[in-house]
Structure formats: C-alpha cells, structure tokens
PDB file of C-alpha atoms in Angstrom:
ATOM      1  CA  UNK S  25      65.562  20.475 -73.053  1.00 42.00           C
ATOM      2  CA  UNK S  26      62.389  21.039 -71.608  1.00 45.00           C
ATOM      3  CA  UNK S  27      64.119  22.583 -68.533  1.00 43.00           C
ATOM      4  CA  UNK S  28      66.111  24.742 -70.651  1.00 46.00           C
ATOM      5  CA  UNK S  29      63.110  25.650 -73.056  1.00 48.00           C
ATOM      6  CA  UNK S  30      60.336  25.305 -71.298  1.00 48.00           C
ATOM      7  CA  UNK S  31      60.431  26.313 -67.429  1.00 42.00           C
ATOM      8  CA  UNK S  32      59.793  29.970 -66.260  1.00 44.00           C
ATOM      9  CA  UNK S  33      57.428  30.607 -69.376  1.00 52.00           C
ATOM     10  CA  UNK S  34      54.333  31.448 -69.822  1.00 65.00           C
ATOM     11  CA  UNK S  35      51.845  28.869 -71.280  1.00 79.00           C
ATOM     12  CA  UNK S  36      52.412  29.488 -75.216  1.00 85.00           C
ATOM     13  CA  UNK S  37      49.298  31.032 -77.084  1.00 88.00           C
ATOM     14  CA  UNK S  38      47.480  28.550 -79.135  1.00 92.00           C
ATOM     15  CA  UNK S  39      46.890  28.344 -83.105  1.00 92.00           C
ATOM     16  CA  UNK S  40      44.041  30.493 -84.315  1.00 90.00           C
ATOM     17  CA  UNK S  41      40.418  28.844 -84.607  1.00 94.00           C
ATOM     18  CA  UNK S  42      40.500  26.581 -87.621  1.00 95.00           C
ATOM     19  CA  UNK S  43      38.010  27.886 -90.635  1.00 96.00           C
ATOM     20  CA  UNK S  44      36.765  25.997 -93.276  1.00 95.00           C
ATOM     21  CA  UNK S  45      39.079  25.856 -96.010  1.00 96.00           C
ATOM     22  CA  UNK S  46      37.453  27.845 -98.311  1.00 96.00           C
ATOM     23  CA  UNK S  47      36.340  30.637 -96.456  1.00 95.00           C
ATOM     24  CA  UNK S  48      37.514  33.814 -97.587  1.00 94.00           C
ATOM     25  CA  UNK S  49      38.423  32.327-101.166  1.00 96.00           C
ATOM     26  CA  UNK S  50      35.249  31.574-102.561  1.00 92.00           C
ATOM     27  CA  UNK S  51      31.602  31.130-101.127  1.00 89.00           C
ATOM     28  CA  UNK S  52      30.134  29.138-103.764  1.00 87.00           C
ATOM     29  CA  UNK S  53      29.161  25.946-103.556  1.00 90.00           C
ATOM     30  CA  UNK S  54      31.843  23.048-104.708  1.00 89.00           C
ATOM     31  CA  UNK S  55      31.203  21.667-108.478  1.00 96.00           C
ATOM     32  CA  UNK S  56      32.882  18.556-109.200  1.00 98.00           C
ATOM     33  CA  UNK S  57      35.176  18.533-112.520  1.00 98.00           C
ATOM     34  CA  UNK S  58      34.757  16.087-115.190  1.00 97.00           C
ATOM     35  CA  UNK S  59      38.853  15.878-114.980  1.00 96.00           C
ATOM     36  CA  UNK S  60      40.197  12.907-112.494  1.00 96.00           C
ATOM     37  CA  UNK S  61      43.220  14.452-113.002  1.00 97.00           C
ATOM     38  CA  UNK S  62      45.334  18.184-113.452  1.00 97.00           C
ATOM     39  CA  UNK S  63      47.507  17.930-116.857  1.00 95.00           C
ATOM     40  CA  UNK S  64      51.154  18.866-115.969  1.00 96.00           C
ATOM     41  CA  UNK S  65      54.447  19.273-117.689  1.00 95.00           C
ATOM     42  CA  UNK S  66      56.882  21.783-118.695  1.00 95.00           C
ATOM     43  CA  UNK S  67      54.185  24.284-120.350  1.00 95.00           C
ATOM     44  CA  UNK S  68      51.288  23.501-117.666  1.00 97.00           C
ATOM     45  CA  UNK S  69      50.434  26.781-115.534  1.00 98.00           C
ATOM     46  CA  UNK S  70      49.286  25.957-111.850  1.00 98.00           C
ATOM     47  CA  UNK S  71      47.834  28.922-109.535  1.00 98.00           C
ATOM     48  CA  UNK S  72      48.353  28.499-105.549  1.00 98.00           C
ATOM     49  CA  UNK S  73      45.982  29.835-103.103  1.00 98.00           C
ATOM     50  CA  UNK S  74      46.642  29.937 -99.525  1.00 98.00           C
ATOM     51  CA  UNK S  75      43.725  28.955 -97.175  1.00 98.00           C
ATOM     52  CA  UNK S  76      43.370  31.712 -94.135  1.00 97.00           C
ATOM     53  CA  UNK S  77      44.223  28.815 -91.778  1.00 98.00           C
ATOM     54  CA  UNK S  78      47.456  28.463 -93.748  1.00 98.00           C
ATOM     55  CA  UNK S  79      48.067  32.402 -93.709  1.00 98.00           C
ATOM     56  CA  UNK S  80      47.186  32.529 -89.813  1.00 97.00           C
ATOM     57  CA  UNK S  81      49.493  29.496 -89.103  1.00 97.00           C
ATOM     58  CA  UNK S  82      52.215  31.369 -91.185  1.00 97.00           C
ATOM     59  CA  UNK S  83      51.949  34.171 -88.937  1.00 97.00           C
ATOM     60  CA  UNK S  84      51.845  32.174 -85.856  1.00 96.00           C
ATOM     61  CA  UNK S  85      54.489  30.281 -86.229  1.00 96.00           C
ATOM     62  CA  UNK S  86      56.798  33.698 -87.296  1.00 96.00           C
ATOM     63  CA  UNK S  87      55.629  34.973 -83.780  1.00 95.00           C
ATOM     64  CA  UNK S  88      56.339  31.974 -81.859  1.00 93.00           C
ATOM     65  CA  UNK S  89      59.969  31.940 -83.623  1.00 92.00           C
ATOM     66  CA  UNK S  90      60.545  35.889 -83.170  1.00 91.00           C
ATOM     67  CA  UNK S  91      59.309  35.232 -79.174  1.00 89.00           C
ATOM     68  CA  UNK S  92      61.546  31.997 -79.112  1.00 85.00           C
ATOM     69  CA  UNK S  93      64.677  33.604 -80.446  1.00 85.00           C
ATOM     70  CA  UNK S  94      64.318  36.592 -78.489  1.00 85.00           C
ATOM     71  CA  UNK S  95      64.483  34.618 -75.051  1.00 83.00           C
ATOM     72  CA  UNK S  96      66.713  32.187 -75.881  1.00 78.00           C
ATOM     73  CA  UNK S  97      69.364  34.371 -78.315  1.00 75.00           C
ATOM     74  CA  UNK S  98      72.836  32.910 -78.082  1.00 70.00           C
ATOM     75  CA  UNK S  99      71.989  29.621 -76.741  1.00 78.00           C
ATOM     76  CA  UNK S 100      73.356  26.908 -79.076  1.00 75.00           C
ATOM     77  CA  UNK S 101      70.939  24.050 -77.489  1.00 74.00           C
ATOM     78  CA  UNK S 102      67.880  26.049 -78.565  1.00 81.00           C
ATOM     79  CA  UNK S 103      68.896  25.602 -82.657  1.00 83.00           C
ATOM     80  CA  UNK S 104      67.237  22.322 -83.065  1.00 85.00           C
ATOM     81  CA  UNK S 105      63.825  23.860 -81.962  1.00 84.00           C
ATOM     82  CA  UNK S 106      64.144  27.421 -83.920  1.00 86.00           C
ATOM     83  CA  UNK S 107      64.457  24.645 -86.794  1.00 88.00           C
ATOM     84  CA  UNK S 108      60.588  23.099 -85.701  1.00 92.00           C
ATOM     85  CA  UNK S 109      59.306  26.797 -85.685  1.00 93.00           C
ATOM     86  CA  UNK S 110      60.266  27.465 -89.154  1.00 95.00           C
ATOM     87  CA  UNK S 111      57.346  29.264 -90.717  1.00 96.00           C
ATOM     88  CA  UNK S 112      58.376  28.853 -94.297  1.00 96.00           C
ATOM     89  CA  UNK S 113      59.084  25.008 -93.972  1.00 96.00           C
ATOM     90  CA  UNK S 114      56.109  23.808 -94.989  1.00 97.00           C
ATOM     91  CA  UNK S 115      55.420  26.001 -97.948  1.00 98.00           C
ATOM     92  CA  UNK S 116      58.553  25.577 -99.233  1.00 98.00           C
ATOM     93  CA  UNK S 117      58.410  21.833 -99.284  1.00 98.00           C
ATOM     94  CA  UNK S 118      54.953  22.121-101.454  1.00 98.00           C
ATOM     95  CA  UNK S 119      56.301  24.446-103.687  1.00 98.00           C
ATOM     96  CA  UNK S 120      59.035  22.251-104.132  1.00 98.00           C
ATOM     97  CA  UNK S 121      56.750  19.128-104.874  1.00 97.00           C
ATOM     98  CA  UNK S 122      54.430  21.489-107.220  1.00 98.00           C
ATOM     99  CA  UNK S 123      57.403  22.408-109.448  1.00 97.00           C
ATOM    100  CA  UNK S 124      58.779  19.222-110.096  1.00 95.00           C
ATOM    101  CA  UNK S 125      55.276  18.402-111.565  1.00 96.00           C
ATOM    102  CA  UNK S 126      53.937  21.835-113.492  1.00 97.00           C
ATOM    103  CA  UNK S 127      56.264  24.306-115.395  1.00 96.00           C
ATOM    104  CA  UNK S 128      54.959  27.680-113.943  1.00 97.00           C
ATOM    105  CA  UNK S 129      53.688  27.094-110.197  1.00 98.00           C
ATOM    106  CA  UNK S 130      52.195  30.685-108.774  1.00 98.00           C
ATOM    107  CA  UNK S 131      51.072  32.276-105.949  1.00 98.00           C
ATOM    108  CA  UNK S 132      48.058  34.393-106.956  1.00 98.00           C
ATOM    109  CA  UNK S 133      46.023  36.860-104.217  1.00 96.00           C
ATOM    110  CA  UNK S 134      42.709  35.750-104.568  1.00 97.00           C
ATOM    111  CA  UNK S 135      39.900  33.459-106.862  1.00 96.00           C
ATOM    112  CA  UNK S 136      39.286  35.721-109.855  1.00 96.00           C
ATOM    113  CA  UNK S 137      43.672  36.113-110.016  1.00 97.00           C
ATOM    114  CA  UNK S 138      43.268  32.169-110.729  1.00 97.00           C
ATOM    115  CA  UNK S 139      40.322  32.005-112.804  1.00 96.00           C
ATOM    116  CA  UNK S 140      41.311  34.884-115.185  1.00 97.00           C
ATOM    117  CA  UNK S 141      45.253  34.056-115.398  1.00 96.00           C
ATOM    118  CA  UNK S 142      44.927  31.447-118.237  1.00 95.00           C
ATOM    119  CA  UNK S 143      46.204  28.672-115.625  1.00 98.00           C
ATOM    120  CA  UNK S 144      45.288  25.044-116.134  1.00 98.00           C
ATOM    121  CA  UNK S 145      44.780  24.159-112.997  1.00 98.00           C
ATOM    122  CA  UNK S 146      44.379  25.724-109.331  1.00 98.00           C
ATOM    123  CA  UNK S 147      45.713  24.336-106.082  1.00 98.00           C
ATOM    124  CA  UNK S 148      44.595  25.451-102.720  1.00 98.00           C
ATOM    125  CA  UNK S 149      47.125  25.031 -99.712  1.00 98.00           C
ATOM    126  CA  UNK S 150      45.552  24.295 -96.082  1.00 98.00           C
ATOM    127  CA  UNK S 151      48.637  23.986 -93.564  1.00 98.00           C
ATOM    128  CA  UNK S 152      48.155  23.406 -89.904  1.00 98.00           C
ATOM    129  CA  UNK S 153      51.061  23.099 -87.732  1.00 97.00           C
ATOM    130  CA  UNK S 154      51.186  23.682 -83.710  1.00 96.00           C
ATOM    131  CA  UNK S 155      54.691  22.479 -82.198  1.00 93.00           C
ATOM    132  CA  UNK S 156      54.434  21.507 -78.523  1.00 88.00           C
ATOM    133  CA  UNK S 157      55.678  23.802 -76.161  1.00 85.00           C
ATOM    134  CA  UNK S 158      54.497  24.898 -72.258  1.00 83.00           C
ATOM    135  CA  UNK S 159      50.838  24.536 -72.488  1.00 85.00           C
ATOM    136  CA  UNK S 160      50.577  22.864 -75.452  1.00 89.00           C
ATOM    137  CA  UNK S 161      50.969  18.768 -74.597  1.00 88.00           C
ATOM    138  CA  UNK S 162      51.715  17.734 -78.318  1.00 92.00           C
ATOM    139  CA  UNK S 163      52.677  18.627 -81.925  1.00 94.00           C
ATOM    140  CA  UNK S 164      49.804  18.404 -84.041  1.00 96.00           C
ATOM    141  CA  UNK S 165      49.903  18.587 -87.815  1.00 98.00           C
ATOM    142  CA  UNK S 166      48.153  17.966 -90.904  1.00 98.00           C
ATOM    143  CA  UNK S 167      48.397  19.375 -94.742  1.00 98.00           C
ATOM    144  CA  UNK S 168      45.751  19.311 -97.666  1.00 98.00           C
ATOM    145  CA  UNK S 169      46.337  20.699-100.671  1.00 98.00           C
ATOM    146  CA  UNK S 170      42.847  20.498-102.708  1.00 98.00           C
ATOM    147  CA  UNK S 171      43.101  20.907-106.941  1.00 98.00           C
ATOM    148  CA  UNK S 172      40.869  22.327-109.511  1.00 98.00           C
ATOM    149  CA  UNK S 173      40.651  22.811-112.728  1.00 98.00           C
ATOM    150  CA  UNK S 174      40.857  26.539-114.845  1.00 97.00           C
ATOM    151  CA  UNK S 175      37.242  26.716-113.963  1.00 96.00           C
ATOM    152  CA  UNK S 176      37.473  25.955-110.079  1.00 97.00           C
ATOM    153  CA  UNK S 177      35.916  22.881-110.476  1.00 97.00           C
ATOM    154  CA  UNK S 178      37.265  20.431-107.657  1.00 98.00           C
ATOM    155  CA  UNK S 179      39.090  17.483-108.802  1.00 98.00           C
ATOM    156  CA  UNK S 180      40.379  15.945-105.536  1.00 98.00           C
ATOM    157  CA  UNK S 181      43.019  16.737-102.407  1.00 98.00           C
ATOM    158  CA  UNK S 182      46.343  15.251-101.294  1.00 98.00           C
ATOM    159  CA  UNK S 183      47.130  15.135 -97.979  1.00 95.00           C
ATOM    160  CA  UNK S 184      44.834  15.500 -94.894  1.00 93.00           C
ATOM    161  CA  UNK S 185      46.065  12.958 -92.440  1.00 95.00           C
ATOM    162  CA  UNK S 186      46.859  13.849 -89.136  1.00 96.00           C
ATOM    163  CA  UNK S 187      50.088  13.783 -87.338  1.00 95.00           C
ATOM    164  CA  UNK S 188      50.507  14.169 -83.294  1.00 94.00           C
ATOM    165  CA  UNK S 189      54.044  13.750 -81.261  1.00 92.00           C
ATOM    166  CA  UNK S 190      53.834  13.993 -77.152  1.00 86.00           C
ATOM    167  CA  UNK S 191      55.843  16.470 -75.622  1.00 72.00           C
ATOM    168  CA  UNK S 192      59.284  14.626 -74.322  1.00 63.00           C
ATOM    169  CA  UNK S 193      61.401  15.224 -71.036  1.00 59.00           C
ATOM    170  CA  UNK S 194      64.656  14.489 -69.767  1.00 55.00           C
ATOM    171  CA  UNK S 195      66.948  15.842 -72.449  1.00 63.00           C
ATOM    172  CA  UNK S 196      70.624  16.130 -70.685  1.00 68.00           C
ATOM    173  CA  UNK S 197      72.419  15.849 -73.722  1.00 77.00           C
ATOM    174  CA  UNK S 198      72.820  18.082 -76.880  1.00 76.00           C
ATOM    175  CA  UNK S 199      72.383  14.786 -79.268  1.00 81.00           C
ATOM    176  CA  UNK S 200      68.877  14.141 -77.105  1.00 80.00           C
ATOM    177  CA  UNK S 201      67.606  17.867 -77.794  1.00 79.00           C
ATOM    178  CA  UNK S 202      67.931  17.035 -81.414  1.00 84.00           C
ATOM    179  CA  UNK S 203      66.131  14.041 -81.400  1.00 84.00           C
ATOM    180  CA  UNK S 204      63.504  15.189 -79.558  1.00 83.00           C
ATOM    181  CA  UNK S 205      63.096  18.085 -81.939  1.00 86.00           C
ATOM    182  CA  UNK S 206      63.074  15.807 -85.138  1.00 89.00           C
ATOM    183  CA  UNK S 207      60.330  13.622 -83.617  1.00 89.00           C
ATOM    184  CA  UNK S 208      58.530  16.732 -83.421  1.00 89.00           C
ATOM    185  CA  UNK S 209      59.445  18.140 -86.721  1.00 93.00           C
ATOM    186  CA  UNK S 210      58.272  14.940 -88.081  1.00 95.00           C
ATOM    187  CA  UNK S 211      54.882  15.347 -87.295  1.00 96.00           C
ATOM    188  CA  UNK S 212      54.666  18.116 -90.134  1.00 97.00           C
ATOM    189  CA  UNK S 213      57.351  16.238 -92.417  1.00 97.00           C
ATOM    190  CA  UNK S 214      55.221  13.103 -92.136  1.00 97.00           C
ATOM    191  CA  UNK S 215      52.012  15.174 -92.849  1.00 98.00           C
ATOM    192  CA  UNK S 216      53.817  16.827 -96.238  1.00 98.00           C
ATOM    193  CA  UNK S 217      55.066  13.397 -97.185  1.00 98.00           C
ATOM    194  CA  UNK S 218      51.128  12.502 -97.184  1.00 97.00           C
ATOM    195  CA  UNK S 219      50.721  14.986 -99.412  1.00 98.00           C
ATOM    196  CA  UNK S 220      53.535  13.964-101.760  1.00 98.00           C
ATOM    197  CA  UNK S 221      52.425  10.317-101.883  1.00 97.00           C
ATOM    198  CA  UNK S 222      48.620  11.526-102.928  1.00 97.00           C
ATOM    199  CA  UNK S 223      50.162  14.122-105.365  1.00 97.00           C
ATOM    200  CA  UNK S 224      50.642  11.981-108.395  1.00 96.00           C
ATOM    201  CA  UNK S 225      47.513  10.278-108.215  1.00 97.00           C
ATOM    202  CA  UNK S 226      46.118  13.884-109.048  1.00 98.00           C
ATOM    203  CA  UNK S 227      48.359  15.249-111.824  1.00 97.00           C
ATOM    204  CA  UNK S 228      48.922  13.522-115.064  1.00 91.00           C
ATOM    205  CA  UNK S 229      52.839  14.059-115.694  1.00 75.00           C
ATOM    206  CA  UNK S 230      55.932  15.199-113.757  1.00 50.00           C
ATOM    207  CA  UNK S 231      58.482  17.845-115.355  1.00 47.00           C
ATOM    208  CA  UNK S 232      60.883  16.870-113.113  1.00 50.00           C
ATOM    209  CA  UNK S 233      60.688  13.049-112.671  1.00 48.00           C
ATOM    210  CA  UNK S 234      60.959  11.719-108.888  1.00 43.00           C
ATOM    211  CA  UNK S 235      61.449  14.881-106.509  1.00 45.00           C
ATOM    212  CA  UNK S 236      64.823  14.773-104.624  1.00 46.00           C
ATOM    213  CA  UNK S 237      64.995  13.587-101.338  1.00 41.00           C
ATOM    214  CA  UNK S 238      65.302  16.753 -98.791  1.00 45.00           C
ATOM    215  CA  UNK S 239      67.769  17.575 -95.979  1.00 39.00           C
ATOM    216  CA  UNK S 240      66.051  20.160 -94.238  1.00 40.00           C
ATOM    217  CA  UNK S 241      65.451  18.562 -91.010  1.00 38.00           C
ATOM    218  CA  UNK S 242      66.275  19.374 -88.104  1.00 37.00           C
ATOM    219  CA  UNK S 243      69.963  18.255 -87.582  1.00 36.00           C
ATOM    220  CA  UNK S 244      70.664  17.522 -90.961  1.00 34.00           C
ATOM    221  CA  UNK S 245      73.806  18.709 -93.122  1.00 29.00           C
ATOM    222  CA  UNK S 246      73.224  20.407 -96.730  1.00 27.00           C
TER     223      UNK S 246
END
C-alpha cells in the first residue's frame, strides 16, 4: 500500500496549527454552570457550534481527499484510503450520537445565535484528525465536545483522549490494504467512541436509547 499510495509523492501538507477551542466563538472567561448535566429528551433543543479547528480540519481532509482522488482515480486499491480521508465522517458520527439524546440538534453560526435561539444547551465540537501519508509518520486523532447551558456556562466535556497509529508498510494484497486503512481510521473512530462513552454523564436522558452500532468503517458493508 505504501508503494501504491505514497511513492513518488511530495510530502503531504500538515494540518493547520491548532487554536484554543473557543477561539473565534467567544472571548469571555469561562463560567461554571450550576447544572451538572444538560436535559435531554424529545423536546430538548441543542445548539451546535464548530470550533475553528474543526472547520479547518474538515477543509484539510477535503483537500487531501480531492488531491488523492485526482492522483489515484480509477485505482481500486486506493478506495480504502479514500474512506480514511472522508471529511464528513467525524461530524456525521457526532451528529448521530447527539440526535439519540436531543429532539433537536441544530448547527448555528455563532454564539449569539446559540444564546438567543431558545436552546436548552450548547455544544462546541472540536475535532483533530491527521491521517498518515508521506511526511506524516502516524495518524493522530482527538475529539472533544464541550457542553454549556443555555446561558453559555460550562457544564463539562466529552472526549479529549488522543489516539495514534504508526504508518505501516508491506501491503501486497488488497486484504492487507483494507486492514492497514482500518488501523488508521480506528484512531478517529476510537476518539469518537471516547466521546460516546462520556456523553451519558453529561446528558440526563436519551430519547432514542442506546445508539445503534455503526457500519461506516473502512471495508464494512451496509
């Protein structure tokens, strides 16, 4: 796989430098909420804000996937790595998890919209995923979703643990290509599962019960 995907390429650009999670969202000091959990349920409304890191990361993956598609268009062996670069994977996962616990989950453009929109709570999503490639020796991922009450006072955060996987070589069969791609996608999947594990401690109820298992991993069938 390394020969197929990496040889002859210039070093892949690195992800933009990370900013403080609340950069561009609010410059006010963090105030602790008297709440320890957000209220969930069918009538609970959650506003979602994306950090500048998440926006930059999504664009970074989109550009890498586009460049990869142009270079290896039509090569069936490249398909697993194309899925690793999926720019929408993390946000789709997080949206699915939040919709299991809130009746309404709405992406809003800024803090004012979140505060003035009659929401029961606010979530700020911060995603980092840099998959391996030439010049990037390992895949690295971490996901943090911080929860706030309706007045933008801090309640707690889910996720935050960092996961890594070193670049592998010597893939001579398609099954090995799939296995290697899964190993690297697992870094972001593990970071998202870490978020899922912590989520019930921050939300009182779940209208949809336990989230259904996902089959959108590399090589999985729907």
